[in-house]
Amino acid sequence: MLFKKSMEPRCAYCVRGKALGDGSLACPKKGVVAGNFSCGSFRYDPLKRQPPRPASADFSKLTDDDFSL
């Protein structure tokens, strides 16, 4: 599954919301709202979602013995 079924609704992910640049959005239903606001007319747009960056691997704990057969 690519997306969680229990995605928390936010205007930042809504089809109708247009970003204003300072963390707020222009909504045709509610006007200027915060990015974490949500209303009843929320429709999810997966292209607006920016997933968190994956954690980088920590190789400092590995030794030469870990790479030998």
PDB file of N, CA and C in Angstrom:
ATOM      1  N   MET A   1       0.842  -1.180   0.000  1.00  0.00           N
ATOM      2  CA  MET A   1       0.000   0.000   0.000  1.00  0.00           C
ATOM      3  C   MET A   1       0.890   1.247   0.000  1.00  0.00           C
ATOM      4  N   LEU A   2       0.592   2.167  -0.847  1.00  0.00           N
ATOM      5  CA  LEU A   2       1.413   3.361  -0.992  1.00  0.00           C
ATOM      6  C   LEU A   2       1.092   4.424   0.055  1.00  0.00           C
ATOM      7  N   PHE A   3      -0.162   4.589   0.404  1.00  0.00           N
ATOM      8  CA  PHE A   3      -0.569   5.610   1.368  1.00  0.00           C
ATOM      9  C   PHE A   3      -1.371   4.977   2.495  1.00  0.00           C
ATOM     10  N   LYS A   4      -1.300   5.588   3.674  1.00  0.00           N
ATOM     11  CA  LYS A   4      -2.080   5.104   4.804  1.00  0.00           C
ATOM     12  C   LYS A   4      -3.555   5.400   4.566  1.00  0.00           C
ATOM     13  N   LYS A   5      -4.412   4.486   4.982  1.00  0.00           N
ATOM     14  CA  LYS A   5      -5.848   4.729   4.836  1.00  0.00           C
ATOM     15  C   LYS A   5      -6.341   5.742   5.855  1.00  0.00           C
ATOM     16  N   SER A   6      -5.646   5.850   6.980  1.00  0.00           N
ATOM     17  CA  SER A   6      -6.072   6.784   8.018  1.00  0.00           C
ATOM     18  C   SER A   6      -5.249   8.069   7.958  1.00  0.00           C
ATOM     19  N   MET A   7      -5.101   8.628   6.776  1.00  0.00           N
ATOM     20  CA  MET A   7      -4.357   9.863   6.590  1.00  0.00           C
ATOM     21  C   MET A   7      -5.080  11.002   7.290  1.00  0.00           C
ATOM     22  N   GLU A   8      -4.355  11.750   8.116  1.00  0.00           N
ATOM     23  CA  GLU A   8      -4.947  12.875   8.826  1.00  0.00           C
ATOM     24  C   GLU A   8      -5.246  13.989   7.828  1.00  0.00           C
ATOM     25  N   PRO A   9      -6.502  14.457   7.761  1.00  0.00           N
ATOM     26  CA  PRO A   9      -6.822  15.513   6.794  1.00  0.00           C
ATOM     27  C   PRO A   9      -6.165  16.835   7.174  1.00  0.00           C
ATOM     28  N   ARG A  10      -5.530  17.467   6.213  1.00  0.00           N
ATOM     29  CA  ARG A  10      -4.908  18.784   6.368  1.00  0.00           C
ATOM     30  C   ARG A  10      -5.090  19.553   5.072  1.00  0.00           C
ATOM     31  N   CYS A  11      -5.233  20.836   5.203  1.00  0.00           N
ATOM     32  CA  CYS A  11      -5.390  21.667   4.004  1.00  0.00           C
ATOM     33  C   CYS A  11      -4.123  21.662   3.145  1.00  0.00           C
ATOM     34  N   ALA A  12      -2.990  21.361   3.741  1.00  0.00           N
ATOM     35  CA  ALA A  12      -1.749  21.300   2.970  1.00  0.00           C
ATOM     36  C   ALA A  12      -1.790  20.175   1.946  1.00  0.00           C
ATOM     37  N   TYR A  13      -2.601  19.134   2.168  1.00  0.00           N
ATOM     38  CA  TYR A  13      -2.734  18.001   1.248  1.00  0.00           C
ATOM     39  C   TYR A  13      -4.009  18.058   0.425  1.00  0.00           C
ATOM     40  N   CYS A  14      -4.782  19.106   0.532  1.00  0.00           N
ATOM     41  CA  CYS A  14      -6.093  19.184  -0.117  1.00  0.00           C
ATOM     42  C   CYS A  14      -5.964  19.629  -1.572  1.00  0.00           C
ATOM     43  N   VAL A  15      -6.848  19.113  -2.401  1.00  0.00           N
ATOM     44  CA  VAL A  15      -6.885  19.465  -3.819  1.00  0.00           C
ATOM     45  C   VAL A  15      -7.206  20.947  -3.997  1.00  0.00           C
ATOM     46  N   ARG A  16      -8.067  21.482  -3.135  1.00  0.00           N
ATOM     47  CA  ARG A  16      -8.542  22.852  -3.292  1.00  0.00           C
ATOM     48  C   ARG A  16      -7.576  23.910  -2.772  1.00  0.00           C
ATOM     49  N   GLY A  17      -6.680  23.562  -1.840  1.00  0.00           N
ATOM     50  CA  GLY A  17      -5.800  24.546  -1.215  1.00  0.00           C
ATOM     51  C   GLY A  17      -4.676  25.012  -2.129  1.00  0.00           C
ATOM     52  N   LYS A  18      -4.414  26.296  -2.121  1.00  0.00           N
ATOM     53  CA  LYS A  18      -3.317  26.890  -2.892  1.00  0.00           C
ATOM     54  C   LYS A  18      -2.342  27.528  -1.913  1.00  0.00           C
ATOM     55  N   ALA A  19      -1.067  27.154  -1.989  1.00  0.00           N
ATOM     56  CA  ALA A  19      -0.062  27.660  -1.051  1.00  0.00           C
ATOM     57  C   ALA A  19       0.187  29.149  -1.280  1.00  0.00           C
ATOM     58  N   LEU A  20       0.324  29.879  -0.166  1.00  0.00           N
ATOM     59  CA  LEU A  20       0.609  31.313  -0.230  1.00  0.00           C
ATOM     60  C   LEU A  20       2.073  31.620   0.050  1.00  0.00           C
ATOM     61  N   GLY A  21       2.836  30.628   0.521  1.00  0.00           N
ATOM     62  CA  GLY A  21       4.263  30.827   0.714  1.00  0.00           C
ATOM     63  C   GLY A  21       4.703  30.994   2.151  1.00  0.00           C
ATOM     64  N   ASP A  22       3.862  31.472   3.028  1.00  0.00           N
ATOM     65  CA  ASP A  22       4.269  31.681   4.416  1.00  0.00           C
ATOM     66  C   ASP A  22       3.699  30.608   5.343  1.00  0.00           C
ATOM     67  N   GLY A  23       3.383  29.441   4.818  1.00  0.00           N
ATOM     68  CA  GLY A  23       2.817  28.358   5.612  1.00  0.00           C
ATOM     69  C   GLY A  23       1.304  28.361   5.646  1.00  0.00           C
ATOM     70  N   SER A  24       0.698  29.378   5.076  1.00  0.00           N
ATOM     71  CA  SER A  24      -0.760  29.433   5.022  1.00  0.00           C
ATOM     72  C   SER A  24      -1.233  29.084   3.620  1.00  0.00           C
ATOM     73  N   LEU A  25      -2.520  28.809   3.515  1.00  0.00           N
ATOM     74  CA  LEU A  25      -3.107  28.394   2.250  1.00  0.00           C
ATOM     75  C   LEU A  25      -4.356  29.209   1.954  1.00  0.00           C
ATOM     76  N   ALA A  26      -4.658  29.337   0.680  1.00  0.00           N
ATOM     77  CA  ALA A  26      -5.897  29.986   0.254  1.00  0.00           C
ATOM     78  C   ALA A  26      -6.892  28.888  -0.097  1.00  0.00           C
ATOM     79  N   CYS A  27      -7.978  28.843   0.649  1.00  0.00           N
ATOM     80  CA  CYS A  27      -9.026  27.843   0.435  1.00  0.00           C
ATOM     81  C   CYS A  27     -10.258  28.543  -0.135  1.00  0.00           C
ATOM     82  N   PRO A  28     -10.852  28.023  -1.206  1.00  0.00           N
ATOM     83  CA  PRO A  28     -12.050  28.669  -1.756  1.00  0.00           C
ATOM     84  C   PRO A  28     -13.255  28.560  -0.826  1.00  0.00           C
ATOM     85  N   LYS A  29     -13.243  27.610   0.101  1.00  0.00           N
ATOM     86  CA  LYS A  29     -14.360  27.431   1.034  1.00  0.00           C
ATOM     87  C   LYS A  29     -14.205  28.265   2.298  1.00  0.00           C
ATOM     88  N   LYS A  30     -12.979  28.325   2.864  1.00  0.00           N
ATOM     89  CA  LYS A  30     -12.761  28.959   4.169  1.00  0.00           C
ATOM     90  C   LYS A  30     -11.893  30.212   4.122  1.00  0.00           C
ATOM     91  N   GLY A  31     -11.318  30.548   2.988  1.00  0.00           N
ATOM     92  CA  GLY A  31     -10.444  31.717   2.888  1.00  0.00           C
ATOM     93  C   GLY A  31      -9.003  31.354   3.218  1.00  0.00           C
ATOM     94  N   VAL A  32      -8.274  32.242   3.864  1.00  0.00           N
ATOM     95  CA  VAL A  32      -6.877  32.001   4.230  1.00  0.00           C
ATOM     96  C   VAL A  32      -6.856  31.180   5.518  1.00  0.00           C
ATOM     97  N   VAL A  33      -6.209  30.009   5.462  1.00  0.00           N
ATOM     98  CA  VAL A  33      -6.155  29.097   6.611  1.00  0.00           C
ATOM     99  C   VAL A  33      -4.720  28.616   6.810  1.00  0.00           C
ATOM    100  N   ALA A  34      -4.460  28.056   8.001  1.00  0.00           N
ATOM    101  CA  ALA A  34      -3.154  27.459   8.286  1.00  0.00           C
ATOM    102  C   ALA A  34      -3.041  26.119   7.567  1.00  0.00           C
ATOM    103  N   GLY A  35      -1.807  25.660   7.362  1.00  0.00           N
ATOM    104  CA  GLY A  35      -1.581  24.407   6.653  1.00  0.00           C
ATOM    105  C   GLY A  35      -2.103  23.185   7.369  1.00  0.00           C
ATOM    106  N   ASN A  36      -2.215  23.235   8.703  1.00  0.00           N
ATOM    107  CA  ASN A  36      -2.696  22.070   9.444  1.00  0.00           C
ATOM    108  C   ASN A  36      -4.208  22.119   9.691  1.00  0.00           C
ATOM    109  N   PHE A  37      -4.893  23.117   9.168  1.00  0.00           N
ATOM    110  CA  PHE A  37      -6.350  23.231   9.293  1.00  0.00           C
ATOM    111  C   PHE A  37      -7.016  22.226   8.361  1.00  0.00           C
ATOM    112  N   SER A  38      -8.238  21.844   8.677  1.00  0.00           N
ATOM    113  CA  SER A  38      -8.997  20.949   7.813  1.00  0.00           C
ATOM    114  C   SER A  38     -10.480  21.266   7.938  1.00  0.00           C
ATOM    115  N   CYS A  39     -11.197  21.159   6.841  1.00  0.00           N
ATOM    116  CA  CYS A  39     -12.644  21.370   6.859  1.00  0.00           C
ATOM    117  C   CYS A  39     -13.341  20.138   6.289  1.00  0.00           C
ATOM    118  N   GLY A  40     -14.647  20.172   6.242  1.00  0.00           N
ATOM    119  CA  GLY A  40     -15.433  19.029   5.795  1.00  0.00           C
ATOM    120  C   GLY A  40     -15.321  18.741   4.307  1.00  0.00           C
ATOM    121  N   SER A  41     -14.854  19.689   3.518  1.00  0.00           N
ATOM    122  CA  SER A  41     -14.755  19.470   2.074  1.00  0.00           C
ATOM    123  C   SER A  41     -13.349  19.027   1.656  1.00  0.00           C
ATOM    124  N   PHE A  42     -12.607  18.437   2.577  1.00  0.00           N
ATOM    125  CA  PHE A  42     -11.246  17.971   2.302  1.00  0.00           C
ATOM    126  C   PHE A  42     -11.249  16.865   1.254  1.00  0.00           C
ATOM    127  N   ARG A  43     -10.373  17.009   0.247  1.00  0.00           N
ATOM    128  CA  ARG A  43     -10.141  15.963  -0.762  1.00  0.00           C
ATOM    129  C   ARG A  43      -8.640  15.787  -0.902  1.00  0.00           C
ATOM    130  N   TYR A  44      -8.153  14.592  -0.644  1.00  0.00           N
ATOM    131  CA  TYR A  44      -6.729  14.302  -0.599  1.00  0.00           C
ATOM    132  C   TYR A  44      -6.101  14.355  -1.987  1.00  0.00           C
ATOM    133  N   ASP A  45      -4.967  15.045  -2.094  1.00  0.00           N
ATOM    134  CA  ASP A  45      -4.176  15.103  -3.316  1.00  0.00           C
ATOM    135  C   ASP A  45      -2.798  14.522  -3.010  1.00  0.00           C
ATOM    136  N   PRO A  46      -2.496  13.299  -3.441  1.00  0.00           N
ATOM    137  CA  PRO A  46      -1.221  12.668  -3.093  1.00  0.00           C
ATOM    138  C   PRO A  46      -0.004  13.386  -3.666  1.00  0.00           C
ATOM    139  N   LEU A  47      -0.183  14.200  -4.691  1.00  0.00           N
ATOM    140  CA  LEU A  47       0.949  14.897  -5.280  1.00  0.00           C
ATOM    141  C   LEU A  47       1.410  16.087  -4.436  1.00  0.00           C
ATOM    142  N   LYS A  48       0.588  16.551  -3.516  1.00  0.00           N
ATOM    143  CA  LYS A  48       0.969  17.663  -2.648  1.00  0.00           C
ATOM    144  C   LYS A  48       1.703  17.197  -1.397  1.00  0.00           C
ATOM    145  N   ARG A  49       1.652  15.918  -1.100  1.00  0.00           N
ATOM    146  CA  ARG A  49       2.275  15.386   0.108  1.00  0.00           C
ATOM    147  C   ARG A  49       3.772  15.226  -0.114  1.00  0.00           C
ATOM    148  N   GLN A  50       4.566  15.707   0.836  1.00  0.00           N
ATOM    149  CA  GLN A  50       6.012  15.523   0.789  1.00  0.00           C
ATOM    150  C   GLN A  50       6.397  14.576   1.913  1.00  0.00           C
ATOM    151  N   PRO A  51       6.709  13.324   1.587  1.00  0.00           N
ATOM    152  CA  PRO A  51       7.028  12.360   2.640  1.00  0.00           C
ATOM    153  C   PRO A  51       8.324  12.731   3.347  1.00  0.00           C
ATOM    154  N   PRO A  52       8.478  12.293   4.604  1.00  0.00           N
ATOM    155  CA  PRO A  52       9.716  12.592   5.325  1.00  0.00           C
ATOM    156  C   PRO A  52      10.907  11.904   4.672  1.00  0.00           C
ATOM    157  N   ARG A  53      12.071  12.497   4.808  1.00  0.00           N
ATOM    158  CA  ARG A  53      13.277  11.921   4.236  1.00  0.00           C
ATOM    159  C   ARG A  53      13.627  10.633   4.962  1.00  0.00           C
ATOM    160  N   PRO A  54      14.103   9.618   4.261  1.00  0.00           N
ATOM    161  CA  PRO A  54      14.489   8.377   4.932  1.00  0.00           C
ATOM    162  C   PRO A  54      15.698   8.611   5.829  1.00  0.00           C
ATOM    163  N   ALA A  55      15.772   7.830   6.892  1.00  0.00           N
ATOM    164  CA  ALA A  55      16.889   7.953   7.826  1.00  0.00           C
ATOM    165  C   ALA A  55      18.177   7.497   7.140  1.00  0.00           C
ATOM    166  N   SER A  56      19.250   8.196   7.394  1.00  0.00           N
ATOM    167  CA  SER A  56      20.520   7.813   6.793  1.00  0.00           C
ATOM    168  C   SER A  56      21.134   6.661   7.580  1.00  0.00           C
ATOM    169  N   ALA A  57      21.856   5.805   6.904  1.00  0.00           N
ATOM    170  CA  ALA A  57      22.474   4.644   7.531  1.00  0.00           C
ATOM    171  C   ALA A  57      23.673   5.072   8.367  1.00  0.00           C
ATOM    172  N   ASP A  58      23.833   4.437   9.529  1.00  0.00           N
ATOM    173  CA  ASP A  58      24.943   4.732  10.429  1.00  0.00           C
ATOM    174  C   ASP A  58      25.954   3.589  10.333  1.00  0.00           C
ATOM    175  N   PHE A  59      27.038   3.810   9.595  1.00  0.00           N
ATOM    176  CA  PHE A  59      28.053   2.789   9.398  1.00  0.00           C
ATOM    177  C   PHE A  59      29.184   2.873  10.412  1.00  0.00           C
ATOM    178  N   SER A  60      29.102   3.789  11.352  1.00  0.00           N
ATOM    179  CA  SER A  60      30.194   3.962  12.311  1.00  0.00           C
ATOM    180  C   SER A  60      30.310   2.782  13.270  1.00  0.00           C
ATOM    181  N   LYS A  61      29.237   2.020  13.487  1.00  0.00           N
ATOM    182  CA  LYS A  61      29.265   0.888  14.412  1.00  0.00           C
ATOM    183  C   LYS A  61      29.809  -0.388  13.787  1.00  0.00           C
ATOM    184  N   LEU A  62      29.983  -0.414  12.480  1.00  0.00           N
ATOM    185  CA  LEU A  62      30.469  -1.594  11.792  1.00  0.00           C
ATOM    186  C   LEU A  62      32.001  -1.677  11.883  1.00  0.00           C
ATOM    187  N   THR A  63      32.485  -2.901  11.926  1.00  0.00           N
ATOM    188  CA  THR A  63      33.932  -3.135  11.959  1.00  0.00           C
ATOM    189  C   THR A  63      34.338  -3.942  10.752  1.00  0.00           C
ATOM    190  N   ASP A  64      35.637  -4.170  10.586  1.00  0.00           N
ATOM    191  CA  ASP A  64      36.128  -4.972   9.465  1.00  0.00           C
ATOM    192  C   ASP A  64      35.664  -6.409   9.558  1.00  0.00           C
ATOM    193  N   ASP A  65      35.413  -6.911  10.752  1.00  0.00           N
ATOM    194  CA  ASP A  65      34.923  -8.288  10.931  1.00  0.00           C
ATOM    195  C   ASP A  65      33.521  -8.467  10.338  1.00  0.00           C
ATOM    196  N   ASP A  66      32.743  -7.416  10.276  1.00  0.00           N
ATOM    197  CA  ASP A  66      31.414  -7.498   9.710  1.00  0.00           C
ATOM    198  C   ASP A  66      31.446  -7.719   8.191  1.00  0.00           C
ATOM    199  N   PHE A  67      32.545  -7.415   7.555  1.00  0.00           N
ATOM    200  CA  PHE A  67      32.667  -7.530   6.105  1.00  0.00           C
ATOM    201  C   PHE A  67      33.507  -8.726   5.663  1.00  0.00           C
ATOM    202  N   SER A  68      33.924  -9.564   6.585  1.00  0.00           N
ATOM    203  CA  SER A  68      34.739 -10.732   6.229  1.00  0.00           C
ATOM    204  C   SER A  68      33.887 -12.005   6.309  1.00  0.00           C
ATOM    205  N   LEU A  69      34.265 -12.985   5.533  1.00  0.00           N
ATOM    206  CA  LEU A  69      33.534 -14.254   5.524  1.00  0.00           C
ATOM    207  C   LEU A  69      34.152 -15.236   6.452  1.00  0.00           C
TER     208      LEU A  69
END
